[in-house]
C-alpha positions as semicolon CSV with decimal commas, in nm:
position;residue;x (nm);y (nm);z (nm)
1;M;17,266;0,526;11,096
2;T;17,063;0,233;10,914
3;D;16,688;0,249;10,925
4;R;16,678;-0,071;11,161
5;E;16,912;0,137;11,416
6;R;16,691;0,476;11,381
7;I;16,365;0,256;11,443
8;A;16,518;0,084;11,721
9;A;16,660;0,413;11,885
10;N;16,321;0,565;11,842
11;W;16,141;0,275;11,995
12;A;16,411;0,247;12,249
13;A;16,296;0,640;12,328
14;R;15,934;0,533;12,373
15;G;15,981;0,246;12,588
16;F;16,003;-0,045;12,346
17;S;16,241;-0,299;12,238
18;C;16,313;-0,372;11,871
19;D;16,378;-0,732;11,736
20;L;16,334;-0,829;11,379
21;W;16,120;-1,109;11,240
22;T;16,103;-1,241;10,921
23;D;15,793;-1,495;10,855
24;P;15,753;-1,711;10,555
25;P;15,454;-1,655;10,320
26;G;15,123;-1,811;10,492
27;Q;15,268;-1,798;10,846
28;R;14,998;-1,771;11,092
29;W;15,050;-1,666;11,464
30;E;14,697;-1,713;11,638
31;D;14,541;-1,587;11,993
32;F;14,840;-1,403;12,139
33;T;14,827;-1,184;12,440
34;H;15,154;-0,972;12,574
35;A;15,157;-0,844;12,926
36;T;15,297;-0,502;12,775
37;D;15,211;-0,281;12,489
38;E;15,384;-0,391;12,148
39;V;15,455;-0,185;11,859
40;V;15,474;-0,392;11,511
41;R;15,611;-0,225;11,191
42;V;15,613;-0,382;10,855
43;L;15,941;-0,333;10,659
44;D;15,809;-0,546;10,336
45;G;15,556;-0,730;10,211
46;D;15,199;-0,785;10,297
47;M;15,067;-0,832;10,626
48;E;14,748;-0,897;10,801
49;F;14,684;-0,845;11,134
50;E;14,330;-0,934;11,365
51;V;14,355;-0,707;11,681
52;E;14,023;-0,775;11,887
53;G;13,841;-0,880;11,579
54;R;13,940;-0,610;11,382
55;V;14,143;-0,651;11,097
56;C;14,439;-0,452;10,971
57;H;14,665;-0,437;10,689
58;P;14,961;-0,207;10,758
59;Q;15,157;-0,071;10,483
60;P;15,538;-0,108;10,463
61;G;15,723;0,160;10,728
62;E;15,338;0,187;10,896
63;E;15,350;0,112;11,280
64;L;15,063;-0,090;11,451
65;L;15,016;-0,039;11,811
66;I;14,889;-0,361;12,014
67;P;14,787;-0,263;12,365
68;A;14,875;-0,505;12,642
69;S;14,646;-0,768;12,705
70;T;14,473;-0,762;12,351
71;V;14,408;-1,077;12,199
72;H;14,594;-1,063;11,817
């Protein structure tokens, strides 16, 4: 089982779907909200997330939970 398959199985057991997003350097996504909780996991590189005004820099392999209706 690959890491991605293991992550997808783990997330499915926790009630989450699993998609892979690859953003180019400098990509900005601003003022998003979702109706459901969202989990993100950095696989490679550096990412910065601002969640309700709090800046987070999860390391590769680290998960970040973004609660439903939270501006990020």
